[in-house]
mmCIF file of C-alpha atoms in Angstrom:
data_model
loop_
_atom_site.group_PDB
_atom_site.id
_atom_site.type_symbol
_atom_site.label_atom_id
_atom_site.label_comp_id
_atom_site.label_asym_id
_atom_site.label_seq_id
_atom_site.Cartn_x
_atom_site.Cartn_y
_atom_site.Cartn_z
ATOM 1 C CA UNK A 144 50.385 17.680 -28.323
ATOM 2 C CA UNK A 145 47.465 19.384 -26.809
ATOM 3 C CA UNK A 146 48.313 22.520 -24.808
ATOM 4 C CA UNK A 147 46.834 23.143 -21.396
ATOM 5 C CA UNK A 148 46.140 26.655 -20.180
ATOM 6 C CA UNK A 149 45.688 27.542 -16.550
ATOM 7 C CA UNK A 150 45.252 30.768 -14.646
ATOM 8 C CA UNK A 151 47.107 31.401 -11.437
ATOM 9 C CA UNK A 152 45.882 34.289 -9.282
ATOM 10 C CA UNK A 153 48.310 35.881 -6.858
ATOM 11 C CA UNK A 154 46.946 37.964 -4.072
ATOM 12 C CA UNK A 155 49.284 40.862 -3.339
ATOM 13 C CA UNK A 156 50.367 41.204 0.246
ATOM 14 C CA UNK A 157 49.932 44.866 1.233
ATOM 15 C CA UNK A 158 49.485 46.807 4.416
ATOM 16 C CA UNK A 159 48.348 50.227 5.524
ATOM 17 C CA UNK A 160 49.231 52.900 8.050
ATOM 18 C CA UNK A 161 47.428 55.787 9.691
ATOM 19 C CA UNK A 162 49.117 59.106 10.421
ATOM 20 C CA UNK A 163 47.830 61.013 13.422
ATOM 21 C CA UNK A 164 49.012 64.552 14.074
ATOM 22 C CA UNK A 165 49.045 66.190 17.503
ATOM 23 C CA UNK A 166 50.317 69.390 19.053
ATOM 24 C CA UNK A 167 53.634 68.602 20.714
ATOM 25 C CA UNK A 168 52.720 70.536 23.841
ATOM 26 C CA UNK A 169 49.150 69.366 24.409
ATOM 27 C CA UNK A 170 49.475 65.891 22.790
ATOM 28 C CA UNK A 171 46.031 66.460 21.287
ATOM 29 C CA UNK A 172 44.536 67.568 17.973
ATOM 30 C CA UNK A 173 43.642 70.913 19.575
ATOM 31 C CA UNK A 174 45.945 73.690 18.338
ATOM 32 C CA UNK A 175 47.351 76.406 20.590
ATOM 33 C CA UNK A 176 46.647 80.105 20.192
ATOM 34 C CA UNK A 177 45.579 81.030 16.675
ATOM 35 C CA UNK A 178 47.543 78.191 15.068
ATOM 36 C CA UNK A 179 45.882 75.361 13.117
ATOM 37 C CA UNK A 180 46.684 71.678 12.732
ATOM 38 C CA UNK A 181 44.923 71.539 9.359
ATOM 39 C CA UNK A 182 46.798 71.607 6.066
ATOM 40 C CA UNK A 183 49.874 69.580 6.967
ATOM 41 C CA UNK A 184 51.519 67.587 4.164
ATOM 42 C CA UNK A 185 53.835 64.587 4.520
ATOM 43 C CA UNK A 186 55.997 62.683 2.095
ATOM 44 C CA UNK A 187 55.950 58.868 2.131
ATOM 45 C CA UNK A 188 59.384 57.540 1.217
ATOM 46 C CA UNK A 189 60.972 54.180 0.649
ATOM 47 C CA UNK A 190 63.948 53.357 2.806
ATOM 48 C CA UNK A 191 66.317 54.538 0.045
ATOM 49 C CA UNK A 192 64.670 57.992 -0.084
ATOM 50 C CA UNK A 193 62.449 57.393 -3.101
ATOM 51 C CA UNK A 194 59.248 59.427 -2.808
ATOM 52 C CA UNK A 195 56.213 57.162 -3.007
ATOM 53 C CA UNK A 196 53.436 59.705 -2.537
ATOM 54 C CA UNK A 197 52.438 62.958 -0.841
ATOM 55 C CA UNK A 198 49.947 62.687 1.988
ATOM 56 C CA UNK A 199 47.583 65.467 3.019
ATOM 57 C CA UNK A 200 46.086 65.269 6.490
ATOM 58 C CA UNK A 201 42.513 66.229 7.308
ATOM 59 C CA UNK A 202 41.216 66.496 10.849
ATOM 60 C CA UNK A 203 44.727 65.596 12.001
ATOM 61 C CA UNK A 204 44.614 62.199 10.289
ATOM 62 C CA UNK A 205 45.329 60.333 7.042
ATOM 63 C CA UNK A 206 45.335 56.616 6.078
ATOM 64 C CA UNK A 207 47.640 55.146 3.407
ATOM 65 C CA UNK A 208 46.693 51.744 1.989
ATOM 66 C CA UNK A 209 48.129 49.205 -0.456
ATOM 67 C CA UNK A 210 51.685 49.451 0.776
ATOM 68 C CA UNK A 211 53.784 46.527 -0.446
ATOM 69 C CA UNK A 212 56.214 44.828 1.874
ATOM 70 C CA UNK A 213 59.233 46.953 2.656
ATOM 71 C CA UNK A 214 60.765 49.618 4.811
ATOM 72 C CA UNK A 215 59.466 53.178 4.682
ATOM 73 C CA UNK A 216 59.450 56.499 6.484
ATOM 74 C CA UNK A 217 57.294 59.601 6.496
ATOM 75 C CA UNK A 218 58.568 63.175 6.800
ATOM 76 C CA UNK A 219 56.725 66.459 6.976
ATOM 77 C CA UNK A 220 56.896 68.588 3.837
ATOM 78 C CA UNK A 221 54.576 71.419 4.829
ATOM 79 C CA UNK A 222 53.729 72.441 8.385
ATOM 80 C CA UNK A 223 50.247 73.742 9.221
ATOM 81 C CA UNK A 224 49.783 77.470 9.990
ATOM 82 C CA UNK A 225 51.483 78.529 13.194
ATOM 83 C CA UNK A 226 53.658 75.428 13.542
ATOM 84 C CA UNK A 227 57.329 74.692 12.962
ATOM 85 C CA UNK A 228 58.281 72.211 10.277
ATOM 86 C CA UNK A 229 59.054 68.822 11.824
ATOM 87 C CA UNK A 230 62.445 67.653 10.558
ATOM 88 C CA UNK A 231 62.120 64.152 12.050
ATOM 89 C CA UNK A 232 61.755 60.977 9.980
ATOM 90 C CA UNK A 233 59.202 58.459 11.221
ATOM 91 C CA UNK A 234 60.247 54.952 9.988
ATOM 92 C CA UNK A 235 57.996 51.908 9.744
ATOM 93 C CA UNK A 236 57.985 48.525 8.005
ATOM 94 C CA UNK A 237 55.337 46.451 6.252
ATOM 95 C CA UNK A 238 56.105 42.753 6.812
ATOM 96 C CA UNK A 239 54.367 39.413 6.460
ATOM 97 C CA UNK A 240 53.890 39.482 10.205
ATOM 98 C CA UNK A 241 52.195 42.848 10.491
ATOM 99 C CA UNK A 242 50.606 43.652 7.111
ATOM 100 C CA UNK A 243 47.121 42.728 8.329
ATOM 101 C CA UNK A 244 47.324 45.234 11.147
ATOM 102 C CA UNK A 245 46.992 48.960 10.565
ATOM 103 C CA UNK A 246 49.951 50.731 12.083
ATOM 104 C CA UNK A 247 49.370 54.142 13.693
ATOM 105 C CA UNK A 248 52.187 56.648 13.472
ATOM 106 C CA UNK A 249 51.947 59.624 15.803
ATOM 107 C CA UNK A 250 53.518 62.772 14.377
ATOM 108 C CA UNK A 251 54.002 65.980 16.369
ATOM 109 C CA UNK A 252 54.339 69.634 15.482
ATOM 110 C CA UNK A 253 55.622 72.354 17.789
ATOM 111 C CA UNK A 254 53.772 75.663 17.748
ATOM 112 C CA UNK A 255 55.673 78.938 17.381
ATOM 113 C CA UNK A 256 55.919 80.602 20.806
ATOM 114 C CA UNK A 257 57.684 83.409 22.598
ATOM 115 C CA UNK A 258 58.652 83.541 26.266
ATOM 116 C CA UNK A 259 57.311 86.912 27.327
ATOM 117 C CA UNK A 260 58.825 88.805 30.263
ATOM 118 C CA UNK A 261 57.192 92.030 31.472
ATOM 119 C CA UNK A 262 59.297 94.244 33.739
ATOM 120 C CA UNK A 263 57.049 96.718 35.537
ATOM 121 C CA UNK A 264 58.457 99.739 37.410
ATOM 122 C CA UNK A 265 57.111 103.021 38.703
ATOM 123 C CA UNK A 266 58.874 106.353 38.973
ATOM 124 C CA UNK A 267 59.402 107.956 42.387
ATOM 125 C CA UNK A 268 61.505 110.807 43.726
ATOM 126 C CA UNK A 269 64.002 108.101 44.726
ATOM 127 C CA UNK A 270 64.152 106.644 41.206
ATOM 128 C CA UNK A 271 62.602 103.515 39.696
ATOM 129 C CA UNK A 272 61.061 100.865 41.946
ATOM 130 C CA UNK A 273 59.548 97.475 40.986
ATOM 131 C CA UNK A 274 55.752 97.506 41.027
ATOM 132 C CA UNK A 275 54.400 94.392 42.734
ATOM 133 C CA UNK A 276 50.908 92.897 42.370
ATOM 134 C CA UNK A 277 49.953 94.889 39.275
ATOM 135 C CA UNK A 278 47.388 93.030 37.166
ATOM 136 C CA UNK A 279 47.748 92.612 33.417
ATOM 137 C CA UNK A 280 45.393 90.968 30.931
ATOM 138 C CA UNK A 281 46.376 89.420 27.617
ATOM 139 C CA UNK A 282 43.617 89.655 25.024
ATOM 140 C CA UNK A 283 42.985 88.288 21.571
ATOM 141 C CA UNK A 284 43.620 91.252 19.278
ATOM 142 C CA UNK A 285 40.741 90.458 16.910
ATOM 143 C CA UNK A 286 38.030 89.759 19.455
ATOM 144 C CA UNK A 287 39.500 91.544 22.529
ATOM 145 C CA UNK A 288 38.519 88.483 24.524
ATOM 146 C CA UNK A 289 40.601 88.085 27.678
ATOM 147 C CA UNK A 290 42.767 84.972 27.351
ATOM 148 C CA UNK A 291 45.021 85.254 30.410
ATOM 149 C CA UNK A 292 45.406 87.425 33.502
ATOM 150 C CA UNK A 293 48.595 87.763 35.543
ATOM 151 C CA UNK A 294 49.934 89.755 38.489
ATOM 152 C CA UNK A 295 53.493 91.016 38.782
ATOM 153 C CA UNK A 296 55.685 89.361 41.421
ATOM 154 C CA UNK A 297 57.817 91.058 44.064
ATOM 155 C CA UNK A 298 60.325 91.998 41.340
ATOM 156 C CA UNK A 299 57.608 93.605 39.261
ATOM 157 C CA UNK A 300 57.826 90.811 36.679
ATOM 158 C CA UNK A 301 55.494 88.544 34.740
ATOM 159 C CA UNK A 302 56.712 85.432 32.889
ATOM 160 C CA UNK A 303 54.390 83.743 30.376
ATOM 161 C CA UNK A 304 54.756 81.692 27.197
ATOM 162 C CA UNK A 305 52.486 82.875 24.383
ATOM 163 C CA UNK A 306 51.688 80.668 21.371
ATOM 164 C CA UNK A 307 51.181 81.778 17.777
ATOM 165 C CA UNK A 308 48.682 84.634 17.535
ATOM 166 C CA UNK A 309 48.072 88.366 17.807
ATOM 167 C CA UNK A 310 47.656 89.826 21.280
ATOM 168 C CA UNK A 311 46.910 92.980 23.244
ATOM 169 C CA UNK A 312 48.741 93.404 26.557
ATOM 170 C CA UNK A 313 46.681 95.655 28.828
ATOM 171 C CA UNK A 314 47.316 96.933 32.334
ATOM 172 C CA UNK A 315 44.224 96.396 34.494
ATOM 173 C CA UNK A 316 45.284 97.721 37.889
ATOM 174 C CA UNK A 317 48.126 99.755 39.297
ATOM 175 C CA UNK A 318 49.259 102.161 41.940
ATOM 176 C CA UNK A 319 46.896 104.932 42.929
ATOM 177 C CA UNK A 320 47.804 108.331 41.468
ATOM 178 C CA UNK A 321 49.863 106.748 38.692
ATOM 179 C CA UNK A 322 49.099 106.592 34.996
ATOM 180 C CA UNK A 323 48.483 103.142 33.531
ATOM 181 C CA UNK A 324 50.559 101.824 30.654
ATOM 182 C CA UNK A 325 49.116 102.136 27.173
ATOM 183 C CA UNK A 326 48.036 98.948 25.383
ATOM 184 C CA UNK A 327 50.866 96.983 23.771
ATOM 185 C CA UNK A 328 50.286 94.927 20.616
ATOM 186 C CA UNK A 329 52.312 91.744 20.201
ATOM 187 C CA UNK A 330 52.302 89.457 17.161
ATOM 188 C CA UNK A 331 53.725 85.973 17.797
ATOM 189 C CA UNK A 332 54.673 84.245 14.534
ATOM 190 C CA UNK A 333 57.528 82.470 12.801
ATOM 191 C CA UNK A 334 59.727 85.594 12.944
ATOM 192 C CA UNK A 335 59.163 86.410 16.623
ATOM 193 C CA UNK A 336 62.216 85.854 18.867
ATOM 194 C CA UNK A 337 62.035 83.000 21.355
ATOM 195 C CA UNK A 338 62.257 85.550 24.147
ATOM 196 C CA UNK A 339 60.443 88.901 24.243
ATOM 197 C CA UNK A 340 61.086 91.448 26.993
ATOM 198 C CA UNK A 341 58.840 94.461 27.575
ATOM 199 C CA UNK A 342 59.922 97.165 30.025
ATOM 200 C CA UNK A 343 57.131 99.369 31.368
ATOM 201 C CA UNK A 344 57.531 102.449 33.540
ATOM 202 C CA UNK A 345 54.471 104.165 34.989
ATOM 203 C CA UNK A 346 54.767 107.826 35.763
ATOM 204 C CA UNK A 347 52.838 109.549 38.540
ATOM 205 C CA UNK A 348 50.339 112.351 38.320
ATOM 206 C CA UNK A 349 52.378 115.413 39.301
ATOM 207 C CA UNK A 350 51.732 119.057 40.064
ATOM 208 C CA UNK A 351 53.760 122.200 40.526
ATOM 209 C CA UNK A 352 53.060 124.444 43.512
ATOM 210 C CA UNK A 353 52.927 128.218 43.290
ATOM 211 C CA UNK A 354 53.130 130.141 46.549
ATOM 212 C CA UNK A 355 52.027 133.782 46.609
ATOM 213 C CA UNK A 356 52.847 136.078 49.520
ATOM 214 C CA UNK A 357 49.974 138.284 50.677
ATOM 215 C CA UNK A 358 49.221 140.897 53.280
ATOM 216 C CA UNK A 359 46.778 139.444 55.814
ATOM 217 C CA UNK A 360 45.001 142.748 56.329
ATOM 218 C CA UNK A 361 44.657 144.028 52.770
ATOM 219 C CA UNK A 362 44.847 140.732 50.828
ATOM 220 C CA UNK A 363 47.307 142.469 48.509
ATOM 221 C CA UNK A 364 50.466 140.814 47.224
ATOM 222 C CA UNK A 365 53.660 141.413 49.114
ATOM 223 C CA UNK A 366 56.305 142.281 46.547
ATOM 224 C CA UNK A 367 59.331 141.105 48.479
ATOM 225 C CA UNK A 368 61.975 138.696 47.253
ATOM 226 C CA UNK A 369 64.124 136.161 49.101
ATOM 227 C CA UNK A 370 61.465 135.228 51.637
ATOM 228 C CA UNK A 371 62.503 131.643 52.398
ATOM 229 C CA UNK A 372 60.346 128.527 52.652
ATOM 230 C CA UNK A 373 60.728 124.793 53.030
ATOM 231 C CA UNK A 374 58.362 122.059 51.841
ATOM 232 C CA UNK A 375 58.064 118.925 53.962
ATOM 233 C CA UNK A 376 56.811 115.594 52.548
ATOM 234 C CA UNK A 377 54.550 114.373 55.337
ATOM 235 C CA UNK A 378 54.093 110.830 54.052
ATOM 236 C CA UNK A 379 57.719 110.125 53.171
ATOM 237 C CA UNK A 380 58.983 112.200 56.145
ATOM 238 C CA UNK A 381 61.585 114.265 54.363
ATOM 239 C CA UNK A 382 62.054 117.744 52.962
ATOM 240 C CA UNK A 383 61.686 118.387 49.254
ATOM 241 C CA UNK A 384 65.085 119.290 47.838
ATOM 242 C CA UNK A 385 65.001 120.912 44.431
ATOM 243 C CA UNK A 386 67.987 123.105 45.304
ATOM 244 C CA UNK A 387 71.200 122.361 47.143
ATOM 245 C CA UNK A 388 69.922 123.859 50.409
ATOM 246 C CA UNK A 389 66.332 122.582 50.002
ATOM 247 C CA UNK A 390 65.045 126.162 50.329
ATOM 248 C CA UNK A 391 62.505 127.932 48.114
ATOM 249 C CA UNK A 392 62.697 131.735 47.849
ATOM 250 C CA UNK A 393 60.249 134.289 46.537
ATOM 251 C CA UNK A 394 61.121 136.375 43.503
ATOM 252 C CA UNK A 395 60.611 140.132 43.104
ATOM 253 C CA UNK A 396 56.899 139.501 42.677
ATOM 254 C CA UNK A 397 56.678 137.871 46.084
ATOM 255 C CA UNK A 398 56.045 134.348 44.775
ATOM 256 C CA UNK A 399 57.807 131.152 43.837
ATOM 257 C CA UNK A 400 56.915 128.022 41.887
ATOM 258 C CA UNK A 401 58.305 124.533 42.401
ATOM 259 C CA UNK A 402 59.236 121.891 39.921
ATOM 260 C CA UNK A 403 56.936 118.858 39.568
ATOM 261 C CA UNK A 404 56.018 117.240 42.894
ATOM 262 C CA UNK A 405 55.160 113.541 43.164
ATOM 263 C CA UNK A 406 51.904 112.314 44.732
ATOM 264 C CA UNK A 407 51.976 112.856 48.497
ATOM 265 C CA UNK A 408 50.839 115.224 51.246
ATOM 266 C CA UNK A 409 53.080 118.199 51.862
ATOM 267 C CA UNK A 410 53.512 120.968 54.413
ATOM 268 C CA UNK A 411 54.779 124.448 53.525
ATOM 269 C CA UNK A 412 56.805 126.158 56.237
ATOM 270 C CA UNK A 413 58.063 129.704 56.243
ATOM 271 C CA UNK A 414 61.598 129.744 57.634
ATOM 272 C CA UNK A 415 61.969 132.016 60.679
ATOM 273 C CA UNK A 416 63.488 135.234 59.383
ATOM 274 C CA UNK A 417 63.260 139.014 59.365
ATOM 275 C CA UNK A 418 60.784 140.190 56.733
ATOM 276 C CA UNK A 419 60.781 143.890 55.918
ATOM 277 C CA UNK A 420 57.584 145.405 57.287
ATOM 278 C CA UNK A 421 56.023 142.069 58.235
ATOM 279 C CA UNK A 422 55.967 139.469 60.963
ATOM 280 C CA UNK A 423 57.187 135.907 60.479
ATOM 281 C CA UNK A 424 54.267 133.487 60.010
ATOM 282 C CA UNK A 425 54.874 130.327 62.026
ATOM 283 C CA UNK A 426 51.734 128.615 60.722
ATOM 284 C CA UNK A 427 51.959 125.969 57.996
ATOM 285 C CA UNK A 428 49.836 125.002 55.016
ATOM 286 C CA UNK A 429 49.032 121.388 54.104
ATOM 287 C CA UNK A 430 48.304 120.386 50.529
ATOM 288 C CA UNK A 431 48.065 117.118 48.579
ATOM 289 C CA UNK A 432 49.259 116.144 45.117
ATOM 290 C CA UNK A 433 47.178 113.364 43.537
ATOM 291 C CA UNK A 434 45.420 112.467 40.293
ATOM 292 C CA UNK A 435 42.768 115.113 40.933
ATOM 293 C CA UNK A 436 45.217 117.965 41.427
ATOM 294 C CA UNK A 437 45.571 120.721 38.816
ATOM 295 C CA UNK A 438 48.826 121.142 36.949
ATOM 296 C CA UNK A 439 49.680 124.083 39.193
ATOM 297 C CA UNK A 440 48.405 124.296 42.768
ATOM 298 C CA UNK A 441 48.211 127.937 43.869
ATOM 299 C CA UNK A 442 48.573 128.687 47.582
ATOM 300 C CA UNK A 443 48.366 132.034 49.329
ATOM 301 C CA UNK A 444 50.647 132.509 52.302
ATOM 302 C CA UNK A 445 49.761 135.478 54.514
ATOM 303 C CA UNK A 446 51.881 137.694 56.746
ATOM 304 C CA UNK A 447 50.768 140.299 59.223
ATOM 305 C CA UNK A 448 52.189 143.806 58.872
ATOM 306 C CA UNK A 449 54.597 144.736 61.635
ATOM 307 C CA UNK A 450 52.834 147.463 63.647
ATOM 308 C CA UNK A 451 53.750 149.182 66.927
ATOM 309 C CA UNK A 452 52.052 151.551 69.378
ATOM 310 C CA UNK A 453 53.167 154.944 70.575
ATOM 311 C CA UNK A 454 51.919 156.861 73.578
ATOM 312 C CA UNK A 455 51.833 160.665 73.471
ATOM 313 C CA UNK A 456 51.893 162.531 76.778
ATOM 314 C CA UNK A 457 51.041 166.239 76.733
ATOM 315 C CA UNK A 458 52.715 168.432 79.427
#
């Protein structure tokens, strides 16, 4: 019997898929902050969990061909820099009905972020008060390029979400006669808490006041103690109270010095009293404490000597 040989060619039925990666927040291939969407790796698995191959994405995309009929899923093995690992499985099937069509699977990664809250206060003689409408800038630490600007609200707060990256937080404006906050450096990465709170307190420029008693006729110091004064805050309309009775008294050298005074305009008043050898001075002295004031403001307060007249009559 003569044998007959024949060749039968089977064409394999295979399909292909395309993975496209996007930022979960922007839904685009543009990363947030200093993160990158390059370098992600995915595993291609059969339905039973068997690893078929490892897929590396470039330019947020990868195409896998020659997939035989069956059920599969892809899962991220390595997240790109600045992004959280996606734990989701993305299933798909290659069937006789769809193998000729390239399936696109959209995969998302969520960038590491922190919800930043800045609490801004300023120190006054009454205590801490919220500082409204203070401007802050957030800069890229490497380039010092300004990325965002914000103003504090009526509570002295700023709320902003910062993505992966290194930042400088810088105060741009603030209350007159108050120091600005120093720059704050913040690194947002995989170890940064989801919420970051920064409390800032600005202190005022302050000055002490030294009052020296002098004789108005000789310009010499009057070495008398316990001459009493009061200091009135003209702007805030109240007396300065650094003692229980809100009174300042000269020492044996005829002078006194206050503690630190906050920015304002003040009036020094000599309390009406009997001063040995001198007349009470009912005039006042105005002075201002601001950022241009010296550490100690020296003021001279003059008194006239008490003098009388006598009349001699010769008989």
